Amino acid sequence: MEQKQALFNYLLRLGDNAAILGHRLSEWCGHGPELEEDIAIINTALDLLGHARSLYTYAGEVEGKGRDEDDIAYLRIEREYRNALICELPNGHYGDTIARQFLFDQFNYLLFSELVNSTDETVAAIAAKAIKEIRYHLRRSTEWTLRLGDGTEESHNRVQQSFHDVWMYTGDLFVQDESDKAVIEAGIGPDLTLLYPVWQDKVKEVLKEATLEMPENGWMQSGSKQGRHTEHFGYILSELQYMQRAYPGCEW
Amino acid sequence: MAQEKDLQKIFEEKIEKEIKIEPKDWMPDEYRKNLIRQISQHAHSEVVGMLPEGNWITRAPSLRRKVALLAKIQDEAGHGLYLYCAAETLGKDRETLVQELLSGKAKYSSIFNYPALTWADIGAIGWLVDGAAIVNQIMLQKTSYGPYSRGMIRICKEESFHQRQGYEILLTLCRGTEEQKAMAQDALNRFWWPSLMMFGPSDKDSAHSAQSMAWKIKRMGNDDLRQKFIDQTVPQANFLGLTIPDPELKWNEEKQSYDWGQIDWEEFYNVIKGNGPCNKERLAARQAAYDNGAWVREAATAYAKKKAERKTKDAA
Ligand SMILES: [Fe+2]
Ligand SMILES: [Fe+2]
């Protein structure tokens, strides 16, 4: 695979992860369990959207067809979005959101800790800025996992179910294809198969402290790297793209 | 009793000399009640105000606009938090204040009972609603209660930023296609009169105005504030090339200010009574957030308690 194409695909995946999860988190705005949580969730959403913007802008440069961050964010069809499936899952209740966030943050933290040393200078620079924020996201979602897991009986049961429900989407985070191989070979990004066991250990540690049981690795859903999404995804796009599709070619 | 008389005198002297009243100072019960009502109403408005704009986060037309909108709404949440703290200094806790909002006992600004129907509404809300709020809040920077005054100084800076951001959204629309400009005009048509209503009833009909002025909680009457807002906003509308939906609007050379038409007070009182387009949705959304969050808040409290107990056990 041509390296430019591989890098472009890789940047889209990273950008889509951030944009789509940021989109989901932003849906909490005004509806969180406490005013302080609204503020904190918006913070994470803002960070992720910031990462997405840098990554999309760079993806556009790599592609060299003159697409900017908005062309990439708004004007693709469903199958062209490459975010991990876990990012697009509905918010559910607060425990569902926290379980999704913690598992993703742990992945994102390990990934970006490696990207800081990328041979691609722009990727390294984006990662160096993002990692500080991602470290904070992970700390926050870890704390909430502990609170809900080791809080009341009700919260324990609820968030335990959340982890069980979301678990089958975790394998998808670590699936690799041709683009990944090219990116690994060029030293741009890490080998995800090496991160997987570390991720498992870290997650296990936190769940244990939260008095939660680590779900079994049963059947894992996958398909994000081919742009095969869940049914939820189309609805995200119908909101996200509404203005751009209804009023094509306008400045906003 | 003699003592209370002295305290009353000290209080009045402070008001007279523009010395701020602080939480630990003695103050008349009515002053306290009046302030709690006003500050909590202000706090509720910040929080309920997140909802109409929140509608448009997932549909914002560009990433730059999305991020700006999200950050703006985050500011409003911060204002709410800050104002609840100011109200708490007067001896009523946030939980009680929130209950009063949910039960309908406490009010919030009626403007948030109007729907945000198009993207241009996000511009209009920033420009007009934050704009009207600023006129009010600049006046409140000089309010006699210290924590409220300081809160306003801090909040005003962010509000001006919101207003510019909203205006800039409309400016972009007005320089865009015919469709975009029509969208902007439509937003102005719908938000103009409700924005004027934000200043409340005319002073002669306002239940709280006179006493609030005497205590220097408010420093200007509703009518003067409204006029100030109109005078500063009309030229901004002209610059956009939009028409203010008031056929009677006319510059008065002698007054050096605008003459304008009549507010539909029946609509105003109807919305206050709960008959606005979104009254039910707004309260239902706050109620749902409160109810759905109950188990989360309980868990956080329980966990904090366990953690503290473990700490003392370890220390022992
Ligand atoms: Fe505000
Ligand atoms: Fe504001």
Tab-separated table of C-alpha atoms in Angstrom, chain B:
chain	number	residue	atom	x	y	z
B	1	MET	CA	-34.721	45.637	69.766
B	2	ALA	CA	-32.468	48.638	70.141
B	3	GLN	CA	-29.713	46.536	68.739
B	4	GLU	CA	-31.652	45.666	65.620
B	5	LYS	CA	-32.349	49.339	65.096
B	6	ASP	CA	-28.614	50.020	65.197
B	7	LEU	CA	-27.932	47.246	62.753
B	8	GLN	CA	-30.561	48.589	60.424
B	9	LYS	CA	-28.864	51.965	60.628
B	10	ILE	CA	-25.440	50.549	59.861
B	11	PHE	CA	-26.928	48.693	56.898
B	12	GLU	CA	-28.580	51.786	55.538
B	13	GLU	CA	-25.411	53.802	55.936
B	14	LYS	CA	-23.494	51.249	53.962
B	15	ILE	CA	-26.058	51.319	51.177
B	16	GLU	CA	-25.935	55.103	51.244
B	17	LYS	CA	-22.151	55.213	51.062
B	18	GLU	CA	-21.890	52.545	48.368
B	19	ILE	CA	-20.130	50.107	50.696
B	20	LYS	CA	-20.896	46.549	49.623
B	21	ILE	CA	-22.962	44.329	51.885
B	22	GLU	CA	-21.080	41.098	52.584
B	23	PRO	CA	-22.456	37.660	53.547
B	24	LYS	CA	-21.621	37.993	57.255
B	25	ASP	CA	-23.113	41.480	57.565
B	26	TRP	CA	-26.509	42.007	59.100
B	27	MET	CA	-29.188	42.684	56.500
B	28	PRO	CA	-32.964	43.057	56.592
B	29	ASP	CA	-34.849	39.845	55.927
B	30	GLU	CA	-36.589	41.379	52.965
B	31	TYR	CA	-33.271	42.431	51.425
B	32	ARG	CA	-32.002	38.886	51.812
B	33	LYS	CA	-35.173	37.371	50.340
B	34	ASN	CA	-35.200	39.791	47.458
B	35	LEU	CA	-31.579	38.959	46.646
B	36	ILE	CA	-32.061	35.207	46.893
B	37	ARG	CA	-34.999	35.495	44.547
B	38	GLN	CA	-33.088	37.563	42.040
B	39	ILE	CA	-29.765	35.703	42.146
B	40	SER	CA	-31.339	32.255	42.014
B	41	GLN	CA	-33.583	33.340	39.157
B	42	HIS	CA	-30.462	34.519	37.411
B	43	ALA	CA	-28.704	31.198	38.105
B	44	HIS	CA	-31.683	29.186	36.841
B	45	SER	CA	-31.717	31.302	33.682
B	46	GLU	CA	-28.088	30.466	32.956
B	47	VAL	CA	-28.809	26.762	33.335
B	48	VAL	CA	-32.117	26.607	31.458
B	49	GLY	CA	-30.515	28.868	28.860
B	50	MET	CA	-28.160	26.034	27.980
B	51	LEU	CA	-31.062	24.080	26.483
B	52	PRO	CA	-32.185	26.079	23.423
B	53	GLU	CA	-28.613	26.523	22.231
B	54	GLY	CA	-27.706	22.996	23.241
B	55	ASN	CA	-30.159	21.872	20.584
B	56	TRP	CA	-27.787	23.006	17.870
B	57	ILE	CA	-24.470	21.569	19.008
B	58	THR	CA	-24.804	18.371	17.023
B	59	ARG	CA	-26.064	20.292	13.972
B	60	ALA	CA	-23.600	23.191	13.981
B	61	PRO	CA	-22.539	23.796	10.371
B	62	SER	CA	-18.762	23.816	10.863
B	63	LEU	CA	-16.303	22.468	13.407
B	64	ARG	CA	-15.186	25.974	14.333
B	65	ARG	CA	-18.777	27.013	15.058
B	66	LYS	CA	-19.471	23.791	16.922
B	67	VAL	CA	-16.517	24.265	19.229
B	68	ALA	CA	-17.386	27.930	19.819
B	69	LEU	CA	-20.997	27.082	20.635
B	70	LEU	CA	-20.018	24.278	22.974
B	71	ALA	CA	-17.561	26.545	24.759
B	72	LYS	CA	-20.205	29.245	25.068
B	73	ILE	CA	-22.701	26.871	26.641
B	74	GLN	CA	-19.981	25.669	28.968
B	75	ASP	CA	-19.489	29.270	30.061
B	76	GLU	CA	-23.209	29.501	30.832
B	77	ALA	CA	-22.979	26.400	33.016
B	78	GLY	CA	-20.089	28.085	34.809
B	79	HIS	CA	-22.180	31.223	35.302
B	80	GLY	CA	-24.962	29.104	36.753
B	81	LEU	CA	-22.578	27.457	39.170
B	82	TYR	CA	-21.058	30.755	40.177
B	83	LEU	CA	-24.444	32.340	40.784
B	84	TYR	CA	-25.718	29.391	42.815
B	85	CYS	CA	-22.664	29.890	45.019
B	86	ALA	CA	-23.490	33.585	45.358
B	87	ALA	CA	-27.054	32.682	46.343
B	88	GLU	CA	-25.757	30.125	48.850
B	89	THR	CA	-23.858	32.876	50.684
B	90	LEU	CA	-27.313	34.148	51.647
B	91	GLY	CA	-28.156	30.915	53.397
B	92	LYS	CA	-30.152	28.817	50.948
B	93	ASP	CA	-28.422	25.769	49.496
B	94	ARG	CA	-28.308	24.796	45.849
B	95	GLU	CA	-30.435	21.688	46.312
B	96	THR	CA	-33.294	23.797	47.720
B	97	LEU	CA	-32.934	26.365	44.956
B	98	VAL	CA	-33.015	23.672	42.276
B	99	GLN	CA	-36.111	22.158	43.859
B	100	GLU	CA	-37.783	25.554	43.654
B	101	LEU	CA	-36.988	25.726	39.952
B	102	LEU	CA	-38.312	22.234	39.277
B	103	SER	CA	-41.506	22.791	41.246
B	104	GLY	CA	-42.166	25.979	39.299
B	105	LYS	CA	-41.909	28.134	42.410
B	106	ALA	CA	-38.817	29.922	41.138
B	107	LYS	CA	-38.718	31.544	37.727
B	108	TYR	CA	-36.101	31.818	35.028
B	109	SER	CA	-35.852	34.244	32.150
B	110	SER	CA	-38.806	33.728	29.811
B	111	ILE	CA	-36.656	34.174	26.732
B	112	PHE	CA	-35.532	30.567	27.084
B	113	ASN	CA	-39.087	29.385	26.562
B	114	TYR	CA	-38.750	30.352	22.914
B	115	PRO	CA	-37.438	27.696	20.551
B	116	ALA	CA	-34.142	27.786	18.644
B	117	LEU	CA	-35.441	26.731	15.249
B	118	THR	CA	-32.632	27.480	12.822
B	119	TRP	CA	-28.888	27.998	12.896
B	120	ALA	CA	-29.480	31.744	12.613
B	121	ASP	CA	-31.234	31.581	15.981
B	122	ILE	CA	-27.884	30.690	17.531
B	123	GLY	CA	-26.563	33.959	16.144
B	124	ALA	CA	-29.634	35.884	17.281
B	125	ILE	CA	-29.483	34.431	20.778
B	126	GLY	CA	-25.841	35.425	21.187
B	127	TRP	CA	-26.359	38.876	19.761
B	128	LEU	CA	-29.712	39.795	21.322
B	129	VAL	CA	-30.178	37.583	24.355
B	130	ASP	CA	-26.620	37.779	25.627
B	131	GLY	CA	-26.671	41.408	24.510
B	132	ALA	CA	-29.707	42.201	26.637
B	133	ALA	CA	-28.237	40.220	29.512
B	134	ILE	CA	-25.077	42.330	29.356
B	135	VAL	CA	-26.993	45.614	29.599
B	136	ASN	CA	-28.622	44.269	32.722
B	137	GLN	CA	-25.434	42.803	34.131
B	138	ILE	CA	-23.308	45.897	33.598
B	139	MET	CA	-25.813	47.672	35.793
B	140	LEU	CA	-25.616	44.817	38.327
B	141	GLN	CA	-21.839	45.138	38.610
B	142	LYS	CA	-22.690	48.041	40.912
B	143	THR	CA	-25.267	46.117	42.900
B	144	SER	CA	-25.066	46.540	46.676
B	145	TYR	CA	-24.438	42.884	47.535
B	146	GLY	CA	-20.712	42.088	47.305
B	147	PRO	CA	-20.700	38.485	46.022
B	148	TYR	CA	-23.327	39.291	43.369
B	149	SER	CA	-21.452	42.370	42.222
B	150	ARG	CA	-18.163	40.499	41.929
B	151	GLY	CA	-19.894	37.650	40.110
B	152	MET	CA	-21.286	40.078	37.571
B	153	ILE	CA	-17.898	41.613	36.872
B	154	ARG	CA	-16.489	38.217	36.110
B	155	ILE	CA	-19.479	37.005	34.096
B	156	CYS	CA	-19.803	40.167	32.002
B	157	LYS	CA	-16.482	39.629	30.290
B	158	GLU	CA	-17.608	36.267	28.981
B	159	GLU	CA	-21.034	37.565	27.998
B	160	SER	CA	-19.521	40.243	25.770
B	161	PHE	CA	-17.542	37.560	24.050
B	162	HIS	CA	-20.758	35.572	23.505
B	163	GLN	CA	-22.468	38.582	22.079
B	164	ARG	CA	-19.711	39.240	19.558
B	165	GLN	CA	-19.690	35.605	18.597
B	166	GLY	CA	-23.449	35.650	17.975
B	167	TYR	CA	-23.206	38.838	15.973
B	168	GLU	CA	-20.419	37.354	13.904
B	169	ILE	CA	-22.599	34.335	13.072
B	170	LEU	CA	-25.268	36.689	11.734
B	171	LEU	CA	-22.740	38.819	9.894
B	172	THR	CA	-21.525	35.741	8.060
B	173	LEU	CA	-25.110	34.817	7.167
B	174	CYS	CA	-25.899	38.337	5.992
B	175	ARG	CA	-22.880	38.317	3.705
B	176	GLY	CA	-23.818	34.890	2.385
B	177	THR	CA	-26.559	33.673	0.062
B	178	GLU	CA	-30.108	35.032	-0.116
B	179	GLU	CA	-31.269	31.969	1.782
B	180	GLN	CA	-28.807	32.616	4.574
B	181	LYS	CA	-29.798	36.247	4.845
B	182	ALA	CA	-33.474	35.297	4.965
B	183	MET	CA	-32.649	32.886	7.770
B	184	ALA	CA	-31.000	35.726	9.706
B	185	GLN	CA	-33.952	38.069	9.159
B	186	ASP	CA	-36.378	35.407	10.302
B	187	ALA	CA	-34.384	34.883	13.487
B	188	LEU	CA	-34.396	38.613	14.212
B	189	ASN	CA	-38.144	38.741	13.569
B	190	ARG	CA	-38.764	36.069	16.156
B	191	PHE	CA	-36.241	37.135	18.800
B	192	TRP	CA	-36.577	40.921	18.749
B	193	TRP	CA	-39.668	41.372	20.880
B	194	PRO	CA	-38.933	38.565	23.344
B	195	SER	CA	-35.481	40.136	23.857
B	196	LEU	CA	-37.101	43.455	24.778
B	197	MET	CA	-39.314	41.580	27.214
B	198	MET	CA	-36.200	40.295	28.981
B	199	PHE	CA	-35.998	43.590	30.871
B	200	GLY	CA	-39.272	42.796	32.579
B	201	PRO	CA	-42.468	44.779	32.886
B	202	SER	CA	-42.519	48.541	32.781
B	203	ASP	CA	-41.346	49.996	36.121
B	204	LYS	CA	-44.819	51.209	36.966
B	205	ASP	CA	-46.057	47.585	36.755
B	206	SER	CA	-43.061	45.865	38.294
B	207	ALA	CA	-43.633	44.253	41.659
B	208	HIS	CA	-40.016	44.396	42.820
B	209	SER	CA	-38.506	47.351	41.014
B	210	ALA	CA	-38.938	50.226	43.495
B	211	GLN	CA	-37.639	48.400	46.565
B	212	SER	CA	-34.747	46.912	44.588
B	213	MET	CA	-33.759	50.388	43.491
B	214	ALA	CA	-33.935	51.751	47.025
B	215	TRP	CA	-31.627	49.013	48.274
B	216	LYS	CA	-29.411	49.538	45.254
B	217	ILE	CA	-29.804	45.917	44.259
B	218	LYS	CA	-30.852	47.349	40.904
B	219	ARG	CA	-29.293	50.599	39.788
B	220	MET	CA	-31.482	51.386	36.784
B	221	GLY	CA	-35.143	50.814	36.021
B	222	ASN	CA	-36.431	48.267	33.519
B	223	ASP	CA	-37.569	50.903	31.045
B	224	ASP	CA	-34.236	52.734	30.997
B	225	LEU	CA	-32.335	49.491	30.541
B	226	ARG	CA	-34.622	48.468	27.694
B	227	GLN	CA	-34.131	51.820	25.989
B	228	LYS	CA	-30.379	51.536	26.372
B	229	PHE	CA	-30.465	48.114	24.728
B	230	ILE	CA	-32.570	49.350	21.827
B	231	ASP	CA	-30.323	52.342	21.242
B	232	GLN	CA	-27.213	50.239	21.070
B	233	THR	CA	-28.738	47.393	19.048
B	234	VAL	CA	-30.522	49.223	16.229
B	235	PRO	CA	-27.296	50.465	14.579
B	236	GLN	CA	-25.929	46.931	14.801
B	237	ALA	CA	-28.988	45.633	12.948
B	238	ASN	CA	-28.537	48.339	10.334
B	239	PHE	CA	-24.949	47.299	9.816
B	240	LEU	CA	-26.140	43.732	9.192
B	241	GLY	CA	-28.644	45.046	6.687
B	242	LEU	CA	-31.510	43.509	8.652
B	243	THR	CA	-34.843	45.135	9.450
B	244	ILE	CA	-36.049	45.360	13.028
B	245	PRO	CA	-39.644	44.107	13.082
B	246	ASP	CA	-41.102	47.317	14.519
B	247	PRO	CA	-42.749	49.735	12.049
B	248	GLU	CA	-42.827	52.444	14.701
B	249	LEU	CA	-39.092	52.383	15.288
B	250	LYS	CA	-37.694	55.844	14.537
B	251	TRP	CA	-34.709	57.936	15.588
B	252	ASN	CA	-35.740	60.823	17.813
B	253	GLU	CA	-33.239	63.629	17.300
B	254	GLU	CA	-34.407	65.568	20.317
B	255	LYS	CA	-34.176	62.632	22.739
B	256	GLN	CA	-31.058	61.339	20.988
B	257	SER	CA	-32.599	57.933	21.199
B	258	TYR	CA	-35.095	55.707	19.402
B	259	ASP	CA	-38.848	55.827	19.625
B	260	TRP	CA	-40.358	52.436	19.232
B	261	GLY	CA	-43.631	50.482	19.302
B	262	GLN	CA	-45.548	48.499	21.880
B	263	ILE	CA	-44.563	45.291	23.616
B	264	ASP	CA	-47.294	42.683	23.583
B	265	TRP	CA	-47.593	42.346	27.350
B	266	GLU	CA	-50.253	39.712	27.021
B	267	GLU	CA	-47.711	37.450	25.361
B	268	PHE	CA	-45.205	38.315	28.091
B	269	TYR	CA	-47.539	37.318	30.934
B	270	ASN	CA	-48.702	34.262	29.077
B	271	VAL	CA	-45.167	32.941	28.713
B	272	ILE	CA	-44.500	33.633	32.397
B	273	LYS	CA	-47.636	31.703	33.261
B	274	GLY	CA	-46.222	28.698	31.449
B	275	ASN	CA	-47.820	29.027	28.036
B	276	GLY	CA	-44.687	29.773	26.014
B	277	PRO	CA	-43.744	27.472	23.164
B	278	CYS	CA	-41.180	25.539	25.238
B	279	ASN	CA	-41.999	26.039	28.939
B	280	LYS	CA	-42.957	22.419	29.387
B	281	GLU	CA	-39.984	21.032	27.472
B	282	ARG	CA	-37.472	23.145	29.356
B	283	LEU	CA	-38.673	22.151	32.792
B	284	ALA	CA	-39.122	18.545	31.724
B	285	ALA	CA	-35.520	18.491	30.479
B	286	ARG	CA	-34.213	19.871	33.785
B	287	GLN	CA	-36.402	17.446	35.728
B	288	ALA	CA	-35.173	14.502	33.648
B	289	ALA	CA	-31.539	15.505	34.164
B	290	TYR	CA	-32.200	15.735	37.897
B	291	ASP	CA	-34.020	12.405	38.125
B	292	ASN	CA	-31.680	10.475	35.844
B	293	GLY	CA	-28.704	11.838	37.722
B	294	ALA	CA	-29.968	10.942	41.191
B	295	TRP	CA	-28.307	7.517	41.386
B	296	VAL	CA	-25.070	8.989	40.034
B	297	ARG	CA	-24.966	11.705	42.679
B	298	GLU	CA	-25.802	9.151	45.371
B	299	ALA	CA	-22.984	6.923	44.183
B	300	ALA	CA	-20.507	9.791	44.268
B	301	THR	CA	-21.540	10.667	47.818
B	302	ALA	CA	-21.375	7.052	48.980
B	303	TYR	CA	-17.966	6.560	47.415
B	304	ALA	CA	-16.573	9.752	48.938
B	305	LYS	CA	-17.803	8.601	52.338
B	306	LYS	CA	-16.245	5.160	51.972
B	307	LYS	CA	-12.994	6.694	50.895
B	308	ALA	CA	-12.915	9.053	53.858
B	309	GLU	CA	-13.666	6.181	56.244
B	310	ARG	CA	-10.852	4.105	54.780
B	311	LYS	CA	-8.513	7.014	55.239
B	312	THR	CA	-9.341	7.458	58.919
B	313	LYS	CA	-9.050	3.698	59.414
B	314	ASP	CA	-5.604	3.710	57.795
B	315	ALA	CA	-4.560	6.647	59.924
B	316	ALA	CA	-5.710	4.937	63.132
